[in-house]
N, CA, C and O atoms as a DFTB+ gen file, in Angstrom:
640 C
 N C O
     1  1     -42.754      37.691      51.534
     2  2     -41.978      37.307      50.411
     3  2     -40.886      38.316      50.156
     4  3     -41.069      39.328      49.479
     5  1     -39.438      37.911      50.879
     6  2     -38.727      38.460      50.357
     7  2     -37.801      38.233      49.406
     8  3     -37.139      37.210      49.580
     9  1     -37.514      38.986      48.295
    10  2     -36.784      38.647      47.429
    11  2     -35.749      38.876      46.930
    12  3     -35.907      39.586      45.937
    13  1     -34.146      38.485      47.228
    14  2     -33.043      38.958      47.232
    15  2     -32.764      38.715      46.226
    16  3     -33.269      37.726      45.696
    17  1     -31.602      39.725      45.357
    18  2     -31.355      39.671      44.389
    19  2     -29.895      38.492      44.192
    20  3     -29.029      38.363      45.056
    21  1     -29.909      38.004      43.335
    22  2     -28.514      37.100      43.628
    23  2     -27.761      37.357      42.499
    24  3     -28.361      37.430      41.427
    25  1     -26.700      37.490      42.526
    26  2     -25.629      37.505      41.738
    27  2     -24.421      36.956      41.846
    28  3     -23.588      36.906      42.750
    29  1     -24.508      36.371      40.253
    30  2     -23.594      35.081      39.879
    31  2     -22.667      35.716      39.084
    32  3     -23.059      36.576      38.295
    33  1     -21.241      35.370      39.181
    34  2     -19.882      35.673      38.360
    35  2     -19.465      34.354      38.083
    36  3     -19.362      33.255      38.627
    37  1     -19.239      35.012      36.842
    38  2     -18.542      33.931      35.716
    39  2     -17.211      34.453      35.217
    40  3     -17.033      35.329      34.371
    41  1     -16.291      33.747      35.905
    42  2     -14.705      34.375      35.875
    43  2     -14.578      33.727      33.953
    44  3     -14.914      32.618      33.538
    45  1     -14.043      34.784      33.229
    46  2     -13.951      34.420      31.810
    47  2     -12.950      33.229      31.313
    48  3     -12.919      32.574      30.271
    49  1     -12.035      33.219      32.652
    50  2     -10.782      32.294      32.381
    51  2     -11.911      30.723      32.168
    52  3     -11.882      30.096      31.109
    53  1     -12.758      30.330      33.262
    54  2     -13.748      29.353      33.400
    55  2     -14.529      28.842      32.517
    56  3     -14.859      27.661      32.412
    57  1     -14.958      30.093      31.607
    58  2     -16.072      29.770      30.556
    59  2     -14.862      29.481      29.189
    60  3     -15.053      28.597      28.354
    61  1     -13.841      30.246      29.175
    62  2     -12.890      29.524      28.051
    63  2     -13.115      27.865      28.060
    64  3     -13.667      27.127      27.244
    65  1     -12.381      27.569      29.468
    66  2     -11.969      26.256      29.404
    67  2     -13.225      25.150      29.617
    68  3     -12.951      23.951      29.672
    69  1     -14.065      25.433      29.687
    70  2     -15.624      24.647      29.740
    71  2     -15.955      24.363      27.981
    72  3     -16.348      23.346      27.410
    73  1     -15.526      26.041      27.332
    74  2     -15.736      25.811      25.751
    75  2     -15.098      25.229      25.072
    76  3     -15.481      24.941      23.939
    77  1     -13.836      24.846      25.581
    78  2     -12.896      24.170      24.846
    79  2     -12.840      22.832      25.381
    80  3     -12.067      22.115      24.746
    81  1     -13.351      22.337      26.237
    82  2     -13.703      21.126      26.495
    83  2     -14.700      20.392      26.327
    84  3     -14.649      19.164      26.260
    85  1     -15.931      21.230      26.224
    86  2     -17.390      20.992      25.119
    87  2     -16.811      20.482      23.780
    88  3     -17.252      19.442      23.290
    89  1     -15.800      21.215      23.158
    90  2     -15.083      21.032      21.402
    91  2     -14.991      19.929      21.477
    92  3     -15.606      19.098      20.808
    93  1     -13.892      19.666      22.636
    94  2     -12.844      18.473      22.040
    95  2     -13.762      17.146      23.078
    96  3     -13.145      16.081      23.087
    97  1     -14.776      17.138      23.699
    98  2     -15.817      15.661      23.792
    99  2     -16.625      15.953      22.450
   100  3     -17.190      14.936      22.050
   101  1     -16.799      16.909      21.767
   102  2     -17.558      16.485      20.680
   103  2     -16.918      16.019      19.418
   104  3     -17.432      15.332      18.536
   105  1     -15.442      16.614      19.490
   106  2     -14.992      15.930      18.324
   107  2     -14.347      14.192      18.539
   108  3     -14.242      13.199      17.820
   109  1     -14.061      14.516      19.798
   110  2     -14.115      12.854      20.152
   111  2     -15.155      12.017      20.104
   112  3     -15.005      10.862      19.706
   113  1     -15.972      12.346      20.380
   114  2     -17.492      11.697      19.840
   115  2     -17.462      11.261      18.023
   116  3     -17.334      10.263      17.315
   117  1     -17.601      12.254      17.935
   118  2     -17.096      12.302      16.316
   119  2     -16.072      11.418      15.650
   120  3     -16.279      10.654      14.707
   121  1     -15.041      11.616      16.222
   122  2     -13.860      10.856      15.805
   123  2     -13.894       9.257      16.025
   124  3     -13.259       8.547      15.246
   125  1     -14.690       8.646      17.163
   126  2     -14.801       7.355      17.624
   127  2     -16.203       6.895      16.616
   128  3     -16.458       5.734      16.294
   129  1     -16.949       8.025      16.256
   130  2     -18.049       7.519      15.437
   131  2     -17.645       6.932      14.135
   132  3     -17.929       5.831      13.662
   133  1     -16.893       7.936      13.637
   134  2     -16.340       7.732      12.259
   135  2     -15.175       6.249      12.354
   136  3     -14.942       5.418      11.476
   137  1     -14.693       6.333      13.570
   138  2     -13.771       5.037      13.213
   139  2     -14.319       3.410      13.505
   140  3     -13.789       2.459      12.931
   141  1     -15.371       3.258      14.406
   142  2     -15.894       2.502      14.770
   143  2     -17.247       2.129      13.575
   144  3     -18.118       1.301      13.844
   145  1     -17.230       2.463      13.009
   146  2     -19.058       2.324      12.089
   147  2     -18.092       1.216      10.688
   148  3     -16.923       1.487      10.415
   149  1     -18.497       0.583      10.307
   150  2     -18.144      -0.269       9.267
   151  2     -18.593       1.005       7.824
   152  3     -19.434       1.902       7.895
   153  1     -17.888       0.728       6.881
   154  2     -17.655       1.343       5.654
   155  2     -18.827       1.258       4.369
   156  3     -18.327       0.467       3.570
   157  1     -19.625       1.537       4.041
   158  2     -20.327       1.018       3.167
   159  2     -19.702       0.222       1.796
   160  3     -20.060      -0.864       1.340
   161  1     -18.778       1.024       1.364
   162  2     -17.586       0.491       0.410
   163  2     -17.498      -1.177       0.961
   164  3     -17.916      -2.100       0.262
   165  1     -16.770      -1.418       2.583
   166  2     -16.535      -2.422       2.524
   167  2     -17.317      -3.421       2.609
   168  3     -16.986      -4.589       2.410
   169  1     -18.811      -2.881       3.022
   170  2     -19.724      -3.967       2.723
   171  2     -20.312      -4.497       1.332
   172  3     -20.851      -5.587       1.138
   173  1     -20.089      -3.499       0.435
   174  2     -20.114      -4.049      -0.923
   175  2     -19.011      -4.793      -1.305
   176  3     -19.426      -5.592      -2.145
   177  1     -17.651      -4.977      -1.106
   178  2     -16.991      -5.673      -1.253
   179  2     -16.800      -6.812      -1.006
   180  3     -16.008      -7.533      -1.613
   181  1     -17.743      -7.250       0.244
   182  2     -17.806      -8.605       1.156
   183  2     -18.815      -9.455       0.069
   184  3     -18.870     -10.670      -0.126
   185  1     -19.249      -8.833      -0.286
   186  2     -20.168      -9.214      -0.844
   187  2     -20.463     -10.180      -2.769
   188  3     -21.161     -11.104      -3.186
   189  1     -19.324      -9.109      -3.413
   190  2     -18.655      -9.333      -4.372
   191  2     -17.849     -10.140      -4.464
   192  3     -17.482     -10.714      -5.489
   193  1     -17.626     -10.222      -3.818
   194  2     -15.728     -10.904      -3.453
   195  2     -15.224     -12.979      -3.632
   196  3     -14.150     -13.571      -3.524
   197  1     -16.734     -13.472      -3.955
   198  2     -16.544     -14.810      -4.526
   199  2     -15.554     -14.997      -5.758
   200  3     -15.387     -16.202      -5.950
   201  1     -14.789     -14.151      -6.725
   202  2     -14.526     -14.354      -7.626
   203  2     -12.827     -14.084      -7.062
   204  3     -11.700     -14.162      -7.551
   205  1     -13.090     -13.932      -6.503
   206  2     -11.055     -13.851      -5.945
   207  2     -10.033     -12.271      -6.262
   208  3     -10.385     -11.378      -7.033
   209  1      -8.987     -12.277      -5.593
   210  2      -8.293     -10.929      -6.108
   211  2      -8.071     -11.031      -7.740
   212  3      -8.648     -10.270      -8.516
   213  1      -7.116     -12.122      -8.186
   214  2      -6.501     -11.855      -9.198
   215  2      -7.328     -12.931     -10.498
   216  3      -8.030     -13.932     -10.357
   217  1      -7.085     -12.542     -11.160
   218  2      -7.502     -13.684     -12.120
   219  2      -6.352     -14.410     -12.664
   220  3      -5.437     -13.868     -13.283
   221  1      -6.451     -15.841     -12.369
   222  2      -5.196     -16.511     -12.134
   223  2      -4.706     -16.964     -14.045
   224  3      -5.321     -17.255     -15.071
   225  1      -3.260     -16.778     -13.625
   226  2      -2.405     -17.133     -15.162
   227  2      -1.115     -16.565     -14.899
   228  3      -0.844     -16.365     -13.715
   229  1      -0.401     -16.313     -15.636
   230  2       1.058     -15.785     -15.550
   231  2       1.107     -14.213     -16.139
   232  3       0.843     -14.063     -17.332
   233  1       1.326     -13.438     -15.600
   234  2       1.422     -12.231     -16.127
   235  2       2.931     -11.599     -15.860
   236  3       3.643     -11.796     -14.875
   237  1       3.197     -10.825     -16.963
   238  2       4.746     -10.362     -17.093
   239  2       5.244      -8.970     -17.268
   240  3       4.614      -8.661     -18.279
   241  1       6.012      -7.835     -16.933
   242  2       6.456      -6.634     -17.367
   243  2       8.022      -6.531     -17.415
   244  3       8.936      -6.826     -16.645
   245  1       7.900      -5.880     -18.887
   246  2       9.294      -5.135     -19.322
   247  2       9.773      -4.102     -18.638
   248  3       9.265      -2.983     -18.700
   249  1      11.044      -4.462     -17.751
   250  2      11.658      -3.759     -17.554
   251  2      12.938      -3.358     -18.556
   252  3      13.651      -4.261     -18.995
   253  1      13.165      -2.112     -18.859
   254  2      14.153      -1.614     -19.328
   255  2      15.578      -0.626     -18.626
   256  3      15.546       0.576     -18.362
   257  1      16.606      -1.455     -18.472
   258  2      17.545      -1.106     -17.846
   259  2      18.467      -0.757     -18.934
   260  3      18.846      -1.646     -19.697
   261  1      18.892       0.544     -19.083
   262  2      19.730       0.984     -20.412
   263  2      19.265       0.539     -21.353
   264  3      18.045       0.548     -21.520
   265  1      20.198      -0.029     -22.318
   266  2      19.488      -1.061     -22.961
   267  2      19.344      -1.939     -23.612
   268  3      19.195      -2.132     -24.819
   269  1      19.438      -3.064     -21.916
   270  2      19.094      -4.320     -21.789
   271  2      17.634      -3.990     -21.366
   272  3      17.146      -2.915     -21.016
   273  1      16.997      -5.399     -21.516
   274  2      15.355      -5.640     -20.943
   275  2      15.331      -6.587     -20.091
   276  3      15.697      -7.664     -20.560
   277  1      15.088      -6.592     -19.199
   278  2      14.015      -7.946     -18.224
   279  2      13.096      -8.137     -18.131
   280  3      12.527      -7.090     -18.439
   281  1      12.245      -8.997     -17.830
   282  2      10.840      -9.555     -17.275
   283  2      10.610      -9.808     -16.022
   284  3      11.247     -10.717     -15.490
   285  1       9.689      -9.093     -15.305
   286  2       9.379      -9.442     -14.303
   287  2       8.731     -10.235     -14.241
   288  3       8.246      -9.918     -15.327
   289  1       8.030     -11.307     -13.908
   290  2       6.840     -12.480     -14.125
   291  2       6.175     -12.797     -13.059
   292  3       6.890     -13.330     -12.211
   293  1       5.146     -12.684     -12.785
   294  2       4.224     -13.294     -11.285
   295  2       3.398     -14.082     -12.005
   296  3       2.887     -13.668     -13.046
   297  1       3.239     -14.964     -11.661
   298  2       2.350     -16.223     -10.999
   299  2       1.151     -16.513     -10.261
   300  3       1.292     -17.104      -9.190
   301  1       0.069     -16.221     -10.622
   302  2      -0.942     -15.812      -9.215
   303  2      -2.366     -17.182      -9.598
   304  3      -2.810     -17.746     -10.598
   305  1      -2.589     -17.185      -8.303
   306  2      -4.137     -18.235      -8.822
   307  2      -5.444     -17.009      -8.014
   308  3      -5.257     -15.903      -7.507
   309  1      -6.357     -17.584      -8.144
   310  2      -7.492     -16.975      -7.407
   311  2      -7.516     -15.503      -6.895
   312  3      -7.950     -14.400      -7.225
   313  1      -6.289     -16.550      -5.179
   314  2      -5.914     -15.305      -4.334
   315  2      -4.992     -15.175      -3.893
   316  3      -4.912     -14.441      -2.908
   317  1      -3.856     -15.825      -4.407
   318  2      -2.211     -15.816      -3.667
   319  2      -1.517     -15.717      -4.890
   320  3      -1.848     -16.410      -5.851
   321  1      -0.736     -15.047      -4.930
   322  2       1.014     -14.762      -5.787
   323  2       1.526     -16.293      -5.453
   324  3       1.491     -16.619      -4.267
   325  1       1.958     -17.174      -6.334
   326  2       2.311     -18.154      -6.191
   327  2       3.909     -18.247      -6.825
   328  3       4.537     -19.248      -6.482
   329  1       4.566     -17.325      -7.675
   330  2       5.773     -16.894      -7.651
   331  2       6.170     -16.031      -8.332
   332  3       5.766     -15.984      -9.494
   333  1       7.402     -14.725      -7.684
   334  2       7.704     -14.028      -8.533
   335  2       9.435     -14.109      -9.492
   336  3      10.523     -14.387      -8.989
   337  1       9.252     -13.893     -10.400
   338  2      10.888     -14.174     -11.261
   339  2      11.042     -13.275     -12.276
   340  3      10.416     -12.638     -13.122
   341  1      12.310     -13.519     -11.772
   342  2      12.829     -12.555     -13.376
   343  2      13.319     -13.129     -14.485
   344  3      14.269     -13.907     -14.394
   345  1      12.724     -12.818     -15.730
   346  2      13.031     -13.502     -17.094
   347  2      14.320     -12.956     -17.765
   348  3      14.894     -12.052     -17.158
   349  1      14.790     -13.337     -18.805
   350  2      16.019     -12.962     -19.626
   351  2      17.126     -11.630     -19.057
   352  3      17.487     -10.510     -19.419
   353  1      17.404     -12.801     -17.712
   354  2      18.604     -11.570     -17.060
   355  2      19.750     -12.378     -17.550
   356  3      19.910     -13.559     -17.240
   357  1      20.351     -11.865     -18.138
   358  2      22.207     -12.294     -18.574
   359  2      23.230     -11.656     -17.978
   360  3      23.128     -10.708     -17.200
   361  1      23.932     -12.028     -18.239
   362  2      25.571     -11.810     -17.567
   363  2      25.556     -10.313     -17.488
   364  3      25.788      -9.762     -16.412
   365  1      25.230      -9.458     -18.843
   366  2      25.443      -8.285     -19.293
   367  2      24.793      -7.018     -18.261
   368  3      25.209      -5.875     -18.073
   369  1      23.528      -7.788     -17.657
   370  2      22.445      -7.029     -16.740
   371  2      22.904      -6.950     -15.277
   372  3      22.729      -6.039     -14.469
   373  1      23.719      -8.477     -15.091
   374  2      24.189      -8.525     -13.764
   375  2      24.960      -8.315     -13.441
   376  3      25.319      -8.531     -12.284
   377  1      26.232      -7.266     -15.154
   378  2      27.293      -7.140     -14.106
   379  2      27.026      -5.558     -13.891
   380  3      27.537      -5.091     -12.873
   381  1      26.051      -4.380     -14.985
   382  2      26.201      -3.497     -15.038
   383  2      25.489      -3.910     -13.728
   384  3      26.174      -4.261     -12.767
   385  1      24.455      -3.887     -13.671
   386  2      23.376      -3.867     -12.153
   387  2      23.756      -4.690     -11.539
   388  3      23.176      -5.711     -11.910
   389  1      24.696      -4.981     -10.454
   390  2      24.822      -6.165      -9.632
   391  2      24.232      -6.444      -8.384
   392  3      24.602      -7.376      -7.669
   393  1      23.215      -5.566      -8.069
   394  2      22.597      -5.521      -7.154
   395  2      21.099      -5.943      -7.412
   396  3      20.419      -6.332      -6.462
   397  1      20.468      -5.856      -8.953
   398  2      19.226      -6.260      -9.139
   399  2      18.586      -7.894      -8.798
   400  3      17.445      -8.256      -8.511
   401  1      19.854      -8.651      -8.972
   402  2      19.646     -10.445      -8.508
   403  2      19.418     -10.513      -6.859
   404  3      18.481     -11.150      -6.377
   405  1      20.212      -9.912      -6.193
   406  2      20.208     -10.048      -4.563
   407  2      19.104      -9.793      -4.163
   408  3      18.401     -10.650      -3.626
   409  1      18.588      -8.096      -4.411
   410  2      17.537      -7.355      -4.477
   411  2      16.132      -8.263      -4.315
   412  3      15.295      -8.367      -3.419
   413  1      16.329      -8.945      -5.815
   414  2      14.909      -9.099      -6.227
   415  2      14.718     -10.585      -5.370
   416  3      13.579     -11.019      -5.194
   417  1      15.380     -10.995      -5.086
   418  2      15.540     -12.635      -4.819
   419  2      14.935     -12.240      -3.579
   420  3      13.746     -12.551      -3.508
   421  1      15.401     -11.654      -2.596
   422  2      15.012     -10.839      -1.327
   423  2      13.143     -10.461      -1.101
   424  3      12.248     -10.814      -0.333
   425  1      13.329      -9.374      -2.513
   426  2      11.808      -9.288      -2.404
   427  2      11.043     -10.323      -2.933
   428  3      10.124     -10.521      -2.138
   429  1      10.977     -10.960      -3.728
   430  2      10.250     -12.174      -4.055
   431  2       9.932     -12.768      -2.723
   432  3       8.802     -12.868      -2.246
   433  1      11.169     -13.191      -2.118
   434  2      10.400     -14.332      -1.068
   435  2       9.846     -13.606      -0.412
   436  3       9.252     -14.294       0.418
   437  1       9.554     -12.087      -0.164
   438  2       9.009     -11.231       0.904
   439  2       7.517     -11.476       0.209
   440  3       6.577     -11.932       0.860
   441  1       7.441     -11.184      -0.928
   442  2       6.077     -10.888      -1.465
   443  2       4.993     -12.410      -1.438
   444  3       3.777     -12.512      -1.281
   445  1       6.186     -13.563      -1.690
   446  2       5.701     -14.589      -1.527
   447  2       5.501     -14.962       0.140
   448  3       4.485     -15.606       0.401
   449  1       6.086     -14.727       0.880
   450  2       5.413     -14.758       1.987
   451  2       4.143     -14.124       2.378
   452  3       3.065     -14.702       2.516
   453  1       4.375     -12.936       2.533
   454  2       3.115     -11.740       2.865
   455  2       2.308     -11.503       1.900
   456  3       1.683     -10.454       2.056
   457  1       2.060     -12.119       0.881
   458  2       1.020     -12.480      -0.156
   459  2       0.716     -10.951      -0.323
   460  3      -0.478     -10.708      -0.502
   461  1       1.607      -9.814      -0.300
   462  2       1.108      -8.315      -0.255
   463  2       2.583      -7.732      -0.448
   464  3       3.645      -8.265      -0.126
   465  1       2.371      -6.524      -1.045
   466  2       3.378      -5.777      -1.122
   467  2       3.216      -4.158      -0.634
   468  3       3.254      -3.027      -1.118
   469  1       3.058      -4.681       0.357
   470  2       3.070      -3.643       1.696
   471  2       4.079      -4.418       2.770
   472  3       4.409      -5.591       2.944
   473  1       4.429      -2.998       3.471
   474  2       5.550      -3.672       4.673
   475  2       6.893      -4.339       3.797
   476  3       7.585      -5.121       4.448
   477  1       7.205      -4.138       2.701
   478  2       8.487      -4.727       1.940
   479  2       9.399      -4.004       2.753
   480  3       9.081      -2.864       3.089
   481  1      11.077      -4.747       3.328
   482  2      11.550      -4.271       3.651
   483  2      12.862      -4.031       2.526
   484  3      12.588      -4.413       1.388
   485  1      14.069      -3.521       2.690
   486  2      14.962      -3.226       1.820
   487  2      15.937      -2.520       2.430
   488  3      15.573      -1.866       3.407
   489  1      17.419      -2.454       2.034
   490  2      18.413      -1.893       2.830
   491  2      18.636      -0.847       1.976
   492  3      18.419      -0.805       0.765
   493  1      19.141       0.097       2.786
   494  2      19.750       1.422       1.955
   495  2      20.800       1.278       1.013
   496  3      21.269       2.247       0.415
   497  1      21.159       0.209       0.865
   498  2      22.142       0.243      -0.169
   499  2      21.212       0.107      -1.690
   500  3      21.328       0.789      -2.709
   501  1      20.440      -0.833      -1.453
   502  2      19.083      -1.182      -2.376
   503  2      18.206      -0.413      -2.374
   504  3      17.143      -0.961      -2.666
   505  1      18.114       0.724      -2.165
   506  2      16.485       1.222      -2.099
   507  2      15.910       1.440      -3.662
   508  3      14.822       1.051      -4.086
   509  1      17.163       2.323      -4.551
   510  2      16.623       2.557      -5.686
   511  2      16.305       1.045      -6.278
   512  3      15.168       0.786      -6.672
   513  1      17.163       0.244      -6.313
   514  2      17.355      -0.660      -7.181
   515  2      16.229      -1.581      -7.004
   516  3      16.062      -2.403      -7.905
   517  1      15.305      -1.596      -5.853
   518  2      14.346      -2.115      -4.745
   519  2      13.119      -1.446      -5.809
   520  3      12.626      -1.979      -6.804
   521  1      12.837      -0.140      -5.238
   522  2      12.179       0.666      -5.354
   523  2      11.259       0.205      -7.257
   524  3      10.056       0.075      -7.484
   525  1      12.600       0.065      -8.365
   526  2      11.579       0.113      -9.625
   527  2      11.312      -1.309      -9.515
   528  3      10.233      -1.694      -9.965
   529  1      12.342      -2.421      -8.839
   530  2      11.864      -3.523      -8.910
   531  2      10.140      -3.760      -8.178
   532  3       9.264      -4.449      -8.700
   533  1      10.037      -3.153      -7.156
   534  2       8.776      -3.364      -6.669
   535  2       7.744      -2.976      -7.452
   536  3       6.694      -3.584      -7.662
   537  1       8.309      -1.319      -8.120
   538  2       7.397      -0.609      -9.080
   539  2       6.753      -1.801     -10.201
   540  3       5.556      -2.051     -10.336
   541  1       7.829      -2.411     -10.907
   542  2       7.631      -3.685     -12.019
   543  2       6.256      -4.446     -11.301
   544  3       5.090      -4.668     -11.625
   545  1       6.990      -4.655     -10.331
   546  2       6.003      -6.327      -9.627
   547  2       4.810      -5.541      -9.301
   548  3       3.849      -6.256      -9.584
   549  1       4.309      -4.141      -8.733
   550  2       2.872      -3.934      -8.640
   551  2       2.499      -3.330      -9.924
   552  3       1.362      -2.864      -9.861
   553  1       3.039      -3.181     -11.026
   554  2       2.329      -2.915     -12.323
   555  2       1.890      -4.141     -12.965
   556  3       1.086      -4.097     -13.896
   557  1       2.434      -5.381     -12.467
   558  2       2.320      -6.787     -13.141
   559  2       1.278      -7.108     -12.065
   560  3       0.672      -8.146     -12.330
   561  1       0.890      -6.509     -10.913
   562  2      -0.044      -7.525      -9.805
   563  2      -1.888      -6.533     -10.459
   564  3      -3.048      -6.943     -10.474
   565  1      -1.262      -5.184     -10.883
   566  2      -2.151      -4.946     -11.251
   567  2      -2.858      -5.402     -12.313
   568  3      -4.076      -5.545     -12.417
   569  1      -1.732      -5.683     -13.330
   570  2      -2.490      -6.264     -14.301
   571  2      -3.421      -7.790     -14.165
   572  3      -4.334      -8.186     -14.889
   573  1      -2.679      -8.563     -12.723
   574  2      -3.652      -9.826     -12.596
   575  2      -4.495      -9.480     -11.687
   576  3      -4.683     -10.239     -10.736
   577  1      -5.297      -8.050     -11.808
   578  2      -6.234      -8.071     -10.285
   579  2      -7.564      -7.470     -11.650
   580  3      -8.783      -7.526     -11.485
   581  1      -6.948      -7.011     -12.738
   582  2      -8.024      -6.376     -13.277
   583  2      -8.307      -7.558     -14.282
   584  3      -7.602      -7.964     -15.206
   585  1      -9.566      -8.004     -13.831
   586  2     -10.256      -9.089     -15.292
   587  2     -10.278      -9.039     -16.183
   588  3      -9.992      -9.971     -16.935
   589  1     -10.728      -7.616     -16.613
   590  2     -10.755      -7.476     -18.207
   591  2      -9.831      -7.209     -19.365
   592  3     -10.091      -6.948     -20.539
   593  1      -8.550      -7.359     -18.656
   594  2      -7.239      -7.512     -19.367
   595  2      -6.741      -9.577     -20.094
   596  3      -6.852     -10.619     -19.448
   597  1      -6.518      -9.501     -20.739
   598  2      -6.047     -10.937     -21.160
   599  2      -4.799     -11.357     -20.273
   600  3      -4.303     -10.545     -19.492
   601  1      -4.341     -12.551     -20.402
   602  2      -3.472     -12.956     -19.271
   603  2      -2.294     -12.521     -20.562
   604  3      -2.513     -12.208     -21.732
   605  1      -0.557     -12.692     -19.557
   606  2       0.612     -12.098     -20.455
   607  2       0.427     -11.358     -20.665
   608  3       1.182     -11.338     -21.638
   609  1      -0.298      -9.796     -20.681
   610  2      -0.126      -8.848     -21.577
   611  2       1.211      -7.872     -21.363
   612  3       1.641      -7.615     -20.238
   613  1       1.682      -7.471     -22.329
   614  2       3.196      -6.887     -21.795
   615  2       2.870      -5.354     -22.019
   616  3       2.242      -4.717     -22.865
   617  1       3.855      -4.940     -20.442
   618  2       4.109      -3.584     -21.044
   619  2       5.527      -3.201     -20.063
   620  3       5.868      -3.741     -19.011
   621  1       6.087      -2.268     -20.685
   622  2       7.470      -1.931     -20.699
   623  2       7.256      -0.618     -19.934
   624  3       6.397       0.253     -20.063
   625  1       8.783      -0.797     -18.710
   626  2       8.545      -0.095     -18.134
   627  2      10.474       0.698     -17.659
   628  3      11.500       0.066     -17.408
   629  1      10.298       1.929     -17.701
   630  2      12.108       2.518     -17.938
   631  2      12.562       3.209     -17.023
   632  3      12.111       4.285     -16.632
   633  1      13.603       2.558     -16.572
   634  2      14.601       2.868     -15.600
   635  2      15.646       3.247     -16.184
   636  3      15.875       2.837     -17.322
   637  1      16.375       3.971     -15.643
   638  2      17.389       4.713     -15.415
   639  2      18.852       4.106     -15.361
   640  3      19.816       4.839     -15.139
């Protein structure tokens, strides 16, 4: 029985890159776990969810432009925006703001299409004028998503 001694080298450059490749399969592991597993949140929601997004009626917000006022107004049943408009715009609103009619006419049919107001598009000439108009219309979508509010309820909202 003879017994030679053996000796093994481990060049340090080697064991770096073995450790840093151990990391990053485990955080990929990790990362595919977390994105692939369904949500607990969203399974309570599936679940709930017979009663619809909005609670359907007409709901409205004051916008204040100087000072003139408008109404924004949506329309919603169940689960779709069924239309959005603007109330008591006059001559006086459209000539200081002449961009708020084009604007909004634009986003309406966007919102009425894509039943969402995400992905709205808008040109740089419009962005501000875009921007509180959308602000209006998701303070009014909020108010038809939360039940325990009465339908119409107004609230006023100030621009610049």
């Amino acid at each position: 029985m003879s017994s030679k001694t053996k000796i093994v080298v481990f060049h340090m450059k080697e064991l770096i890159y073995t450790g840093i490749f151990i990391v990053l399969g485990i955080l990929f592991i990790i990362l595919l776990t977390i994105m692939f597993l369904p949500d607990k949140k969203d399974q309570k929601d599936t679940g709930t969810d017979t009663a619809g997004i909005y609670t359907p009626g007409v709901y409205s917000t004051t916008l204040v432009l100087g000072d003139q006022t408008i109404d924004v107004e949506v329309m919603v049943n169940a689960d779709n925006i069924q239309s959005v408009q603007l109330k008591n715009l006059n001559d006086a609103i459209t000539t200081m703001y002449p961009l708020i009619q084009p604007s909004f006419e634009d986003i309406a049919r966007q919102i009425e299409e894509k039943q969402s107001l995400n992905n709205i598009t808008y040109s740089d000439e419009t962005k501000y004028t875009s921007m509180v108009l959308i602000d209006a219309i998701r303070t009014t979508l909020e108010k038809a998503s939360s039940a325990d509010k009465p339908d119409s309820t107004e609230e006023t909202q100030q621009a610049e």
